[in-house]
C-alpha positions as CSV (number, residue, x, y, z in Angstrom):
1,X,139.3,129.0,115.8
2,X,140.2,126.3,117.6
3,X,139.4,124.8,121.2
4,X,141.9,123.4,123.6
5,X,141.1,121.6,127.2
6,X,144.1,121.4,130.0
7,X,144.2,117.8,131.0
8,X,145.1,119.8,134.3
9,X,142.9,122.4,134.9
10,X,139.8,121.3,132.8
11,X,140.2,125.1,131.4
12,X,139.1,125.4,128.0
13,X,140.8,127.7,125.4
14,X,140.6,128.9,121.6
15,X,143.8,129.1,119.3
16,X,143.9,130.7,115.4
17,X,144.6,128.1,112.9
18,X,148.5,128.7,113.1
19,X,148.8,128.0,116.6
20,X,146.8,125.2,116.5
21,X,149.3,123.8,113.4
22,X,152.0,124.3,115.2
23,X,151.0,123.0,118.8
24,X,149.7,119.4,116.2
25,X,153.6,119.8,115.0
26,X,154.9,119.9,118.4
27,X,152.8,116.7,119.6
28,X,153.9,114.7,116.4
29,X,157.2,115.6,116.2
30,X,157.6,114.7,120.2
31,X,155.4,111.5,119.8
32,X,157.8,110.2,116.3
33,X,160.8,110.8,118.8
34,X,159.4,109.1,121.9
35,X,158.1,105.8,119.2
36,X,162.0,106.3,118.0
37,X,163.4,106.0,121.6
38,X,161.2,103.1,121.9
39,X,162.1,101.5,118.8
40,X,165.8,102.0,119.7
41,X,165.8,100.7,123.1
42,X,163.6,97.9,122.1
43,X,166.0,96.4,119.1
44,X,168.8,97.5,121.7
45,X,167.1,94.8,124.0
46,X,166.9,92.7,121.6
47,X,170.5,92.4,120.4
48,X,171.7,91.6,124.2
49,X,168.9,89.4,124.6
50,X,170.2,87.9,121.4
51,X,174.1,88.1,122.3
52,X,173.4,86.7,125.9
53,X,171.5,83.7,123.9
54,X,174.9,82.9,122.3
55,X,177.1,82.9,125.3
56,X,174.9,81.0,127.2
57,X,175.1,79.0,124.4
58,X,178.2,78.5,124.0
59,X,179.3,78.0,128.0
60,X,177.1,75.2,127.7
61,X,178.3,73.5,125.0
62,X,181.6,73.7,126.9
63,X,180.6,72.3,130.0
64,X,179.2,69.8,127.8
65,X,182.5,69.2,126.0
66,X,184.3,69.1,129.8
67,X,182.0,66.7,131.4
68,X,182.5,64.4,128.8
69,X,186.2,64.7,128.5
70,X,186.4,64.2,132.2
71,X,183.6,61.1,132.3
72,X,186.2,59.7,129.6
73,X,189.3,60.3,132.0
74,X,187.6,58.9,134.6
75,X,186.6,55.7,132.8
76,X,190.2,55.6,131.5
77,X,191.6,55.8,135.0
78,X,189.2,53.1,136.4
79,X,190.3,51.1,133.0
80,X,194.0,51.5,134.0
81,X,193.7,50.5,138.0
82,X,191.6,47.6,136.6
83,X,193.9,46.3,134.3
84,X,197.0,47.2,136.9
85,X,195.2,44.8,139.0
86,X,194.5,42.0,136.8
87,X,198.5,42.3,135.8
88,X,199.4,41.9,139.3
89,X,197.3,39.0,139.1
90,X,198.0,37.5,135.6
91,X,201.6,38.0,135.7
92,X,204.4,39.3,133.4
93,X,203.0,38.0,130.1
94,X,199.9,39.8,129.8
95,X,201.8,43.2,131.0
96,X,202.0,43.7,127.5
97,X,198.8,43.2,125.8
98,X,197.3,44.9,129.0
99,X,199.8,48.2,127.5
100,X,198.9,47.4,123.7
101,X,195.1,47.6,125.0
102,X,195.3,50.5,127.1
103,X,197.4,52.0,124.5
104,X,194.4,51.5,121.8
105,X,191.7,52.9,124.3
106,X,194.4,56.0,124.5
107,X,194.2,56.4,121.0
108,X,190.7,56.4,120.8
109,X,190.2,58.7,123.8
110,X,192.7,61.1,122.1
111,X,190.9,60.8,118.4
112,X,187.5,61.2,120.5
113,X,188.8,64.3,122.1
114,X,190.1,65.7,119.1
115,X,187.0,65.8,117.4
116,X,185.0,66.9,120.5
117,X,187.5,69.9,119.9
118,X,187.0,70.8,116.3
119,X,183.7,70.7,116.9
120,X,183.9,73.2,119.7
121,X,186.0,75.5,117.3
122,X,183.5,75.0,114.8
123,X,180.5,76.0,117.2
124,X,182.9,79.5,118.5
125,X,183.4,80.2,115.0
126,X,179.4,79.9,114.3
127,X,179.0,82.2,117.3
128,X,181.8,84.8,116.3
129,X,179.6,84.6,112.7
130,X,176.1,85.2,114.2
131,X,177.6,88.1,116.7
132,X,179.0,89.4,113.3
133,X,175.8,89.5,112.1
134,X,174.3,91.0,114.8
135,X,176.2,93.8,114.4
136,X,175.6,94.2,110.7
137,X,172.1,93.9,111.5
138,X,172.5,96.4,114.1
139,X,173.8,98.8,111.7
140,X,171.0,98.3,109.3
141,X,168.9,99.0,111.6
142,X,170.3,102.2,112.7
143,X,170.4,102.9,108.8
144,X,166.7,102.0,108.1
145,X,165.9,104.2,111.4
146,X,167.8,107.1,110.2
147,X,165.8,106.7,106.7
148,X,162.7,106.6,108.3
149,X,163.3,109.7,109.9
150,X,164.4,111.0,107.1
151,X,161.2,110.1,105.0
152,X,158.9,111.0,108.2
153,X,160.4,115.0,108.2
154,X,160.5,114.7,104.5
155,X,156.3,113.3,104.8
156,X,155.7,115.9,107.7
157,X,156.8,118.6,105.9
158,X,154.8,117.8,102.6
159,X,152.1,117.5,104.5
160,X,152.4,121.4,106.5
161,X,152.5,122.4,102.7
162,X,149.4,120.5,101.8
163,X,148.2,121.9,104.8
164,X,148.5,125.4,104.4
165,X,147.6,124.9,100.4
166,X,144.3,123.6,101.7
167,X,143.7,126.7,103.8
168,X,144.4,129.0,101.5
169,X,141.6,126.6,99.0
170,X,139.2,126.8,102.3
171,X,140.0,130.5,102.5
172,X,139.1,130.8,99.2
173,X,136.0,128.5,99.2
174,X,134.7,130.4,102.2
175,X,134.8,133.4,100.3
176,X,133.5,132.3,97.5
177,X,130.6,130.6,99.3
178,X,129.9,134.2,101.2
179,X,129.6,135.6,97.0
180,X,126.8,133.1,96.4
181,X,125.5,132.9,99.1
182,X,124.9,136.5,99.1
183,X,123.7,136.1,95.3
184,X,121.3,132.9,96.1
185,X,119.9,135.9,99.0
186,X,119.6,138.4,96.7
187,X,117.8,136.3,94.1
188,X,115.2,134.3,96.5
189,X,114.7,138.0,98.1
190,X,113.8,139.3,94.4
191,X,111.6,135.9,93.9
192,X,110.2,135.7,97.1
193,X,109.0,139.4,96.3
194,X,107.6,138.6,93.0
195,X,106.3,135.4,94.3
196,X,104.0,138.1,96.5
197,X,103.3,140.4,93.6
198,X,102.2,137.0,91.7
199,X,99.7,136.0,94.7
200,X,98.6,139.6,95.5
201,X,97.5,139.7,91.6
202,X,95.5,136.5,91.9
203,X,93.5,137.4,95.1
204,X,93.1,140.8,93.5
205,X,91.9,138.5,90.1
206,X,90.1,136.4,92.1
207,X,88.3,138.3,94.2
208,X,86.9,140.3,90.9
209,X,85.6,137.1,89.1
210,X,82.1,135.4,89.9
211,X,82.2,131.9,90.7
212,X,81.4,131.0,87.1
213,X,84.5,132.8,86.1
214,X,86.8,131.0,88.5
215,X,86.0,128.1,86.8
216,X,86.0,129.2,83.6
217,X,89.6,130.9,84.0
218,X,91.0,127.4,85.2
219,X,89.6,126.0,82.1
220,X,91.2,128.9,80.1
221,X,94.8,128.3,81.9
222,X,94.9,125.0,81.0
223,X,93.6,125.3,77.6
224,X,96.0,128.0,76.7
225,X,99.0,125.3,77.9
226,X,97.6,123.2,75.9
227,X,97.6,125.2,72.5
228,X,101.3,126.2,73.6
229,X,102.5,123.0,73.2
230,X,99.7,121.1,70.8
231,X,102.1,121.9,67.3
232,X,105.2,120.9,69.2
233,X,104.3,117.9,71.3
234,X,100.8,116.6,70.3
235,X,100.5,117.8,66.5
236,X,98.1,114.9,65.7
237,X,95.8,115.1,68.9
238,X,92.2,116.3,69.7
239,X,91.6,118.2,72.4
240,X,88.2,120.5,72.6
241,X,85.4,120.9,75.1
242,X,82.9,118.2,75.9
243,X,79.6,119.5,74.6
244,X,77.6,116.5,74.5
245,X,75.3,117.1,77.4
246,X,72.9,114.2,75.9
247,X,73.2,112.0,79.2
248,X,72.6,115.0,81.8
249,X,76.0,115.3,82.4
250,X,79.4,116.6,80.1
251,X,83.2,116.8,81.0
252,X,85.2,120.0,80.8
253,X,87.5,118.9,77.9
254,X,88.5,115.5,75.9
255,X,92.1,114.9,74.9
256,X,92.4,112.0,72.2
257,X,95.5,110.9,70.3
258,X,95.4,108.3,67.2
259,X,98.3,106.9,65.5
260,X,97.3,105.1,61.9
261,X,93.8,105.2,62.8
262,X,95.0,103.3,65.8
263,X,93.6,105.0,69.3
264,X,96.0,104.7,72.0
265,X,94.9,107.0,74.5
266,X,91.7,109.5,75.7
267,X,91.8,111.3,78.7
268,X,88.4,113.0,80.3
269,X,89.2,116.4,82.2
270,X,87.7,118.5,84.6
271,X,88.5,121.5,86.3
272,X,87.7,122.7,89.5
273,X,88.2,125.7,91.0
274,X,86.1,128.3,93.3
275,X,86.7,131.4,95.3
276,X,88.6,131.3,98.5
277,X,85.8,133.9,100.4
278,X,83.4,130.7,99.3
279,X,81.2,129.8,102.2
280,X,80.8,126.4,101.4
281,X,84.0,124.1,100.9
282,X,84.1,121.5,98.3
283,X,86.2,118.7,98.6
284,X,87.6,116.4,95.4
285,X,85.8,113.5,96.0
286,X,82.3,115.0,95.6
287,X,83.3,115.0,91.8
288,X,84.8,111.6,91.4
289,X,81.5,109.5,91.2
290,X,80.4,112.2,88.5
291,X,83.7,112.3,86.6
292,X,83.8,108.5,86.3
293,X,80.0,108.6,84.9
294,X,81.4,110.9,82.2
295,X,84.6,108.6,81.5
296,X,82.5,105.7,80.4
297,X,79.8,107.0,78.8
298,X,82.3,109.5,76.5
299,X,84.2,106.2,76.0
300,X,87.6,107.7,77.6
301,X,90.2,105.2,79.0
302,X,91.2,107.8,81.8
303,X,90.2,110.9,83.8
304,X,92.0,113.6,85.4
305,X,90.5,116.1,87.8
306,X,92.5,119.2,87.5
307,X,91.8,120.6,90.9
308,X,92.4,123.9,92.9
309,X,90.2,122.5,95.8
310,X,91.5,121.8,99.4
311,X,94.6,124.0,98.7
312,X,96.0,123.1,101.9
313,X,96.0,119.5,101.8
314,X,99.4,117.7,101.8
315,X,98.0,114.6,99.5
316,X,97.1,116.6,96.5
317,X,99.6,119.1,96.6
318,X,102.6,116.4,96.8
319,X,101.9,115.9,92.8
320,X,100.5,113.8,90.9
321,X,97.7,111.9,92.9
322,X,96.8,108.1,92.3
323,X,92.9,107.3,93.2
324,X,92.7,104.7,91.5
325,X,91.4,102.7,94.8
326,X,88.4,104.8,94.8
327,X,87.5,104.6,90.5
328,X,89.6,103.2,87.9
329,X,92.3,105.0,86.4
330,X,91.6,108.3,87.7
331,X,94.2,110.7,89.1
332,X,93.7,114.5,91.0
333,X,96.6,117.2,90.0
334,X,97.3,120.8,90.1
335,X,97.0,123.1,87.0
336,X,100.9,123.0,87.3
337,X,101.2,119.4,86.6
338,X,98.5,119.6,84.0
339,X,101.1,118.9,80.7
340,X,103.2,116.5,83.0
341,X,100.2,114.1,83.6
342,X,99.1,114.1,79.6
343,X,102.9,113.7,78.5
344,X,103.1,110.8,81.4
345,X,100.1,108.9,80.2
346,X,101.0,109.4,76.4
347,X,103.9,108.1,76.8
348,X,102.8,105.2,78.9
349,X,100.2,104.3,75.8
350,X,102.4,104.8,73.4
351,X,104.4,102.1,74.6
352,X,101.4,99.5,73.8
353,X,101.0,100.9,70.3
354,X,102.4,98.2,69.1
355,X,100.2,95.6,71.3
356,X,97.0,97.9,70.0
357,X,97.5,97.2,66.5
358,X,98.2,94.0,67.1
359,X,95.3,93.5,69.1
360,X,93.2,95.6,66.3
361,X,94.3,93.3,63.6
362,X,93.5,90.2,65.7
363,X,89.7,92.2,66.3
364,X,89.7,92.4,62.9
365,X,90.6,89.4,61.8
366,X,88.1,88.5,64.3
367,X,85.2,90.7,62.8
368,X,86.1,88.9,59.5
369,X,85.4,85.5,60.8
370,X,82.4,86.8,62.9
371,X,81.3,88.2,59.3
372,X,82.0,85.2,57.1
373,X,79.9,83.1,60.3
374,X,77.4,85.6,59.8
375,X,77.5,85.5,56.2
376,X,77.2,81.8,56.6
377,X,74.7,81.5,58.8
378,X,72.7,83.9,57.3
379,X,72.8,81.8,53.8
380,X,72.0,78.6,56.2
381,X,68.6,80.6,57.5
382,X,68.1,82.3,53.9
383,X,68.5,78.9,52.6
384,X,66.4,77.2,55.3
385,X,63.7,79.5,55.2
386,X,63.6,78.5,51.1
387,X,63.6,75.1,51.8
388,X,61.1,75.2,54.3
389,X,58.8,77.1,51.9
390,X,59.2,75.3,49.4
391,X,58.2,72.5,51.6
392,X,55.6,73.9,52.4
393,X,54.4,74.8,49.2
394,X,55.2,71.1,48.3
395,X,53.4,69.9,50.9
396,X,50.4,72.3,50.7
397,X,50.9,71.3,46.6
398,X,50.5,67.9,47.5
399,X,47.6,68.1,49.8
400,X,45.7,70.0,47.5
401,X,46.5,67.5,44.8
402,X,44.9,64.8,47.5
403,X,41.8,67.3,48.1
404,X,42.0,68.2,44.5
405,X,41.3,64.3,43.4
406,X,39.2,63.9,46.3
407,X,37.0,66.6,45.2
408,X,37.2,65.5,41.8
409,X,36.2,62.1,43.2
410,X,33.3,63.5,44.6
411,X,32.2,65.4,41.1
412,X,33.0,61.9,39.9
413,X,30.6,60.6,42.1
414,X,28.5,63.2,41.7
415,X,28.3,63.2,37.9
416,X,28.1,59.1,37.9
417,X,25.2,59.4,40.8
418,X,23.5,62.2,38.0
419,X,24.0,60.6,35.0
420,X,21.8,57.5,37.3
421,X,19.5,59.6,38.3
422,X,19.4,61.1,34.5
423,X,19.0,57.8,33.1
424,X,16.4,57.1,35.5
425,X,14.3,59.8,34.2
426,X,14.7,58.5,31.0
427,X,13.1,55.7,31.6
428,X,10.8,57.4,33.9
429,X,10.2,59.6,31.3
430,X,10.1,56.9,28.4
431,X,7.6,55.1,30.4
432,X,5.3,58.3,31.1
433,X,1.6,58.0,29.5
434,X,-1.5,60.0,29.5
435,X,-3.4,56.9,31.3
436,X,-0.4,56.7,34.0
437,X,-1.1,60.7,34.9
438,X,-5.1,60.3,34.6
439,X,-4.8,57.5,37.0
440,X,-5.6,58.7,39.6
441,X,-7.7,62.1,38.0
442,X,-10.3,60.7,36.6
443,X,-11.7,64.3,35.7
444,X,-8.8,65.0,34.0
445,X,-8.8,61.9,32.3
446,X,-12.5,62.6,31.4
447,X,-11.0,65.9,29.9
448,X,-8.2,64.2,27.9
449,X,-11.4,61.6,26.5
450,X,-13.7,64.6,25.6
451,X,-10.5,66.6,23.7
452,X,-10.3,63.1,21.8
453,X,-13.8,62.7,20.8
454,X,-14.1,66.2,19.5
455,X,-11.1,65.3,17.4
C-alpha cells in the first residue's frame, strides 16, 4: 500500500499498488504534455522572434538604400542649380561642358543606384532563403517533436511492462522470503532448543563432577580434539602432558612440531576451569605469572591459557585474546578456539622454517668455529702447559746441575781439606815416637825403660 497527502486538505490516504501506477501514469503523461506545450510555444516564439529579426532587417536596409538615393538626389540638385548659376555667369561656351559634366555625374548616380538595387534584391532574396528555412526548420521540429512522443509512449509503455514484471518478481520474492523465513524459524527454534538441551546437560555434568574433575574434563576435551585431528593435520607433532614437576611447578600439556630435526614451534598449555556454584571466583590473570614460569623453564616459545574462567567477560569471549602486554607471547582462548590458535601459530612458524634452518646452519657453522677455537686453544694451553713444564723441569734441571756442582764443589773441598788433614797425620804420625808420648809421663816413660831393660 501506498500513501497519498492532498496538497489541499493535508488529508492523508492509502492506494493498492495499481492505483498508485496509474495515478504515477496520469501525472507523467499530463506533465510530458504540459513540457510539450511548452516546447511548442517556446520554438513558436522563437520562429516570430526570428521572422520579425528579418523584416526589421530588411525595412532597414531599405531606409538605408532610400536615404542614400535621396542624399545623392539632393547633392545632384544642388550640383545642377550650381552649375545653372555659374552658366548664367560663364556664358554660352561652358553650357556645354557644364551638360557633358552633369551628364557624367548622371551616369554615375544612375550606375550607383543600380547597384544599390541589386544589392537590395540580393539581400530580399537572402531573406526569402532564411524564411525558407525557417519553415523547413519548423517542420523538423514538428517532426522531431512528434518522434519524441512517439519514443516517450513507446519508453512509458516499456517501462509499465517492466513495472508490472518487477511486481510479479517482488511478489514472488516476498513469498519466497516468507518460505525461508519460516524455515530459518523453524531451524533456530529446533537449535535454540538443543542449544538448551546442550546447556541443561552440562550444568547437570557439571554439577556431578568435583572440582578436580572440572578441570580434568577440560583437559580431556581438548585432548580428544587434539587426537581428532593429530594424523590429519599435525602427523609429525608431540603433544602429551607436562609431567616434569622438578621445578615445583608443571604445565597441563606441551605441543611441539619439528620439521628435519628443525624446531619451529612449542606451545605451553593450561586449562582452567571450575564449577559455576564455586564460592570463590578466579580470574585469568592469577595464572599468567605461573604459566610464564612454566614457558621458560620447559623451554616453550609460547603459551596458551585455555580458559573457562570469567564466562561473562566480553574481552575473552570475543576470541582469540592477545596479552602479550602483560608476558611475552601469551594469549587466553576458549576450548572452542583451542585447534584455531595451534593451526594459527603453526602456520605463523612455519613461515620462518626456512629462516630457522638457515639460522641453525649459521649456529652451526658457528659451533664449528667455536669448536675448532676451542680445539685451538685448547692445544695452545695443552701445549703451554708442556712448555712451561718442561721449563720448569729445565730450569729445576739446571739449578740442580748448579747445586749439583756446587755440592760436588764442596766434597771437592771437602775431600782436598781431608786428604790435608790425612797427610797431616802422616806426618804427624811419621813423626810420632815413644820419647815424644813419654814427654810429658815420665812414669810411663819409666815403664817403657824398665820393659827395655828386662829385654
Amino acid at each position: 500500500m501506498q500513501e497519498i497527502k492532498c496538497p489541499n486538505c493535508g488529508k492523508v490516504f492509502q492506494v493498492d499498488e495499481a492505483g498508485y501506477a496509474q495515478i504515477v501514469q496520469q501525472v507523467r503523461g499530463r506533465e510530458f504534455e504540459k513540457e510539450l506545450a511548452g516546447r511548442e510555444q517556446a520554438l513558436a516564439e522563437q520562429h516570430c522572434q526570428n521572422l520579425k529579426i528579418a523584416q526589421t532587417s530588411h525595412e532597414q536596409a531599405l531606409i538605408e538604400v532610400r536615404a542614400e538615393n535621396a542624399k545623392a538626389l539632393a547633392e545632384k540638385d544642388q550640383l545642377i542649380i550650381r552649375l545653372n548659376e555659374q552658366l548664367k555667369q560663364t556664358g554660352t561656351e561652358k553650357d556645354l561642358a557644364v551638360t557633358q559634366a552633369v551628364t557624367e555625374k548622371d551616369r554615375e548616380r544612375v550606375d550607383a543606384l543600380a547597384k544599390k538595387e541589386a544589392e537590395l534584391a540580393a539581400r530580399e532574396k537572402r531573406i526569402l532563403e532564411l524564411e525558407n528555412q525557417l519553415q523547413q526548420t519548423g517542420a523538423e521540429k514538428e517532426l522531431a517533436v512528434t518522434h519524441a512522443v512517439t519514443e516517450k509512449e513507446r519508453e512509458l509503455a516499456s517501462q509499465k511492462e517492466q513495472l508490472l514484471t518487477l511486481r510479479g518478481e517482488l511478489e514472488r520474492e516476498q513469498s519466497e522470503s516468507q518460505l525461508k523465513e519460516k524455515a530459518l524459524k523453524e531451524q533456530y527454534e529446533a537449535q535454540l532448543k538443543a542449544k538448551d538441551q546442550q546447556i541443561e546437560y552440562y550444568k547437570d555434568f557439571k554439577v556431578r563432577q568435583s572440582t578436580k574433575m572440572v578441570g580434568e574434563s577440560l583437559e580431556q576435551h581438548c585432548q580428544n580434539q587434539f587426537n581428532q585431528l593429530r594424523m590429519a593435520a599435525f602427523p609429525n607433532a608431540y603433544f602429551e602432558k607436562d609431567n616434569d614437576a622438578r621445578t615445583g611447578s608443571k604445565g597441563d600439556f606441551i605441543f611441539r612440531e619439528s620439521e628435519d630435526g628443525t624446531e619451529f614451534i612449542s606451545i605451553m598449555f593450561e586449562m582452567k576451569n571450575e564449577m559455576d556454584e564455586t564460592a570463590t571466583k578466579h580470574k585469568n590473570e592469577d595464572f599468567f605469572k605461573e604459566l610464564d614460569k612454566d614457558r621458560r623453564e620447559k623451554g616453550c616459545e609460547y603459551a596458551v591459557l585455555v580458559s573457562m574462567l570469567e564466562a561473562d567477560s566480553e574481552l575473552y569471549n570475543g576470541g582469540i585474546v592477545d596479552v602479550s602486554y602483560r608476558y611475552e607471547k601469551m594469549y587466553v582462548i576458549r576450548p572452542q578456539f583451542f585447534i584455531p590458535t595451534i593451526s594459527m601459530l603453526r602456520n605463523a612458524a612455519r613461515n620462518s622454517l626456512k629462516y630457522r634452518r638457515e639460522l641453525r646452519e649459521i649456529r652451526n657453522q658457528q659451533i664449528d668455529v667455536e669448536n675448532f677455537e676451542a680445539a685451538m686453544n685448547d692445544f695452545k694451553d695443552k701445549f703451554g702447559r708442556n712448555y712451561r713444564l718442561a721449563s720448569e723441569r729445565f730450569q729445576a734441571a739446571i739449578k740442580e746441575i748448579d747445586n749439583s756442582i756446587d755440592h760436588l764443589q764442596k766434597i771437592k773441598d771437602n775431600l782436598l781439606g781431608s786428604e790435608r788433614n790425612l797427610r797431616l797425620a802422616n806426618d804427624k804420625a811419621e813423626d810420632l815416637s815413644i820419647k815424644k808420648l813419654t814427654k810429658n809421663s815420665p812414669s810411663v816413660r819409666a815403664m817403657f825403660q824398665e820393659a827395655g831393660q828386662d829385654s
